[in-house]
Amino acid sequence: MLIHNISQLLTMKGGPQRGHDLGKLGLIEQGALLMRGENIEAVGTQDELLTKYPDEPRLDANGKVILPGFVDPHTHLVWAGDRAVEFEMRLEGRTYLEILAAGGGIISTVEATRSADYQTLFAQTRARAKTMFRYGTTTAEAKTGYGLECKSELDQLQILMDLDKEGPLEIVPTFLPAHAVAPEYKTNPDEYVRLICSKMLPAAREHWVKHAAGKPMPFVDVFCETGAFDLVQSRRIFETARDLGFPLKIHADEFDNLGGARLAAELGAASADHLVKTSLADIEALAASSTVAVALPCTPFGLGQSEYTPARQILDKGGLLALATDCNPGTAWCENMQFVIALACRALKLTPAQAIAASTINSAAAIQRADRIGSIEPGKQADLVFLSVDDYRHLGYRFGENLVNTVVKKGRIIPIL
Ligand code: NIG
Ligand code: FE
């Protein structure tokens, strides 16, 4: 299938974009591309490709912008219920960490999620996956973390595997039993850390090896934060996970700087996420590593806070910057990467081009999939979005409306609007 009459084709070619290289769109005016099966076979101008492939079936893009499907590298997709009441409590003056310490927050979603049956949890999670896809996300990382006991954490992992199989949204799972201290271990958090290391991580590995048909191992993540896991506990969990063959991710410096970003760089984690309270020295340590810095602007926005990830500093120091929704019921119930881009342009001072690169090729790097997705290049997976506009800057400039007209996943064309 040859797609032609593309006003602007954003290829994002050339791999992840570090520091001030961020924002290289690889833009082709009046572009075209050829898909074969699940993959992209050729990319170029419309004149070139129409001449070279005269007999291919054609699809007229009618002057739309085409770019790689968004890759959302940080979501907590599996949960039951909602926390609308806590949203109101926060507006009345309680803080997120106060609510967590009082047994609400993550723990209240854990209770709702543990008591939901598989079908209910699957249906609620699937609804969010469908919304993500409608807004142009073709691959999402998604975490467990609302079970905090072996069986429900494994069930959540299985839901993510089942949803990925169902498609069209491709899901890259992360195992996160270290999202909060399980309520049963509230008075003895180290015992919960021991349980994670001795039982839960080995069980997740066994489950994956048995059921995932040779796919790359899921990530293991830790919420390294006051009121969750300290640096020593985080290191223990990560070292155990690494020895079991899991790639790593971390929630670091969302509210307090405990040194998580530096730990991520030291251990070669795929990404360090949040990074609101990160010091300049830690930004330098991250920038000197291959760990991707993932900014989650919906989280301060969702919490009504004015402090965001220092994205310009990360770029000044030569870091790899990506963007994600952090979709979760507590701080940021948002499935929409277009909104993340609009927010990043304002709160993180990125240009639309930078925010788009941070949501495609660099976010693919944050989940170690930049070899297959995140750009439109021959040999890569045909994951595309068509925008119903003729200038890519409408992403960022406009917000609150879905600009995605059509999504292509692994070569399959799915109309949205
Ligand atoms: O990324 N920080 C930890 N996890 C989520 C919040 C989860 C929740 O409140 O349910 C986050 O912000
Ligand atoms: Fe998160």
mmCIF file of C-alpha atoms and ligand atoms in Angstrom, residues 74 76 83 96 106 109 146 179 223 251 254 274 299 326 328-331, ligand 1:
data_model
loop_
_atom_site.group_PDB
_atom_site.id
_atom_site.type_symbol
_atom_site.label_atom_id
_atom_site.label_comp_id
_atom_site.label_asym_id
_atom_site.label_seq_id
_atom_site.Cartn_x
_atom_site.Cartn_y
_atom_site.Cartn_z
ATOM 1 C CA HIS A 74 4.867 5.452 31.417
ATOM 2 C CA HIS A 76 -0.451 2.696 35.166
ATOM 3 C CA ARG A 83 -10.322 8.656 43.227
ATOM 4 C CA TYR A 96 -0.915 13.760 47.933
ATOM 5 C CA ILE A 106 -2.392 4.280 45.958
ATOM 6 C CA THR A 109 -6.892 1.952 44.478
ATOM 7 C CA TYR A 146 -2.244 -1.921 42.352
ATOM 8 C CA HIS A 179 4.580 0.893 43.931
ATOM 9 C CA PHE A 223 8.530 4.177 43.351
ATOM 10 C CA HIS A 251 9.946 6.682 39.645
ATOM 11 C CA GLU A 254 8.477 13.273 42.071
ATOM 12 C CA HIS A 274 9.131 12.218 36.943
ATOM 13 C CA THR A 299 1.288 14.827 37.064
ATOM 14 C CA ASP A 326 1.646 8.714 33.615
ATOM 15 C CA ASN A 328 -3.190 6.740 36.672
ATOM 16 C CA PRO A 329 -6.216 7.306 38.908
ATOM 17 C CA GLY A 330 -4.434 9.398 41.559
ATOM 18 C CA THR A 331 -2.413 12.124 39.949
HETATM 19 O O1 NIG B 1 3.364 8.107 38.841
HETATM 20 N N1 NIG B 1 3.966 8.011 41.807
HETATM 21 C C1 NIG B 1 3.535 6.885 41.805
HETATM 22 N N2 NIG B 1 2.647 6.463 40.941
HETATM 23 C C2 NIG B 1 1.751 7.323 40.282
HETATM 24 C C3 NIG B 1 0.602 7.693 41.138
HETATM 25 C C4 NIG B 1 -0.209 6.507 41.402
HETATM 26 C C5 NIG B 1 -1.458 6.775 42.194
HETATM 27 O O2 NIG B 1 -1.586 7.806 42.864
HETATM 28 O O3 NIG B 1 -2.328 5.898 42.130
HETATM 29 C C6 NIG B 1 2.501 8.446 39.654
HETATM 30 O O4 NIG B 1 2.228 9.636 39.881
#
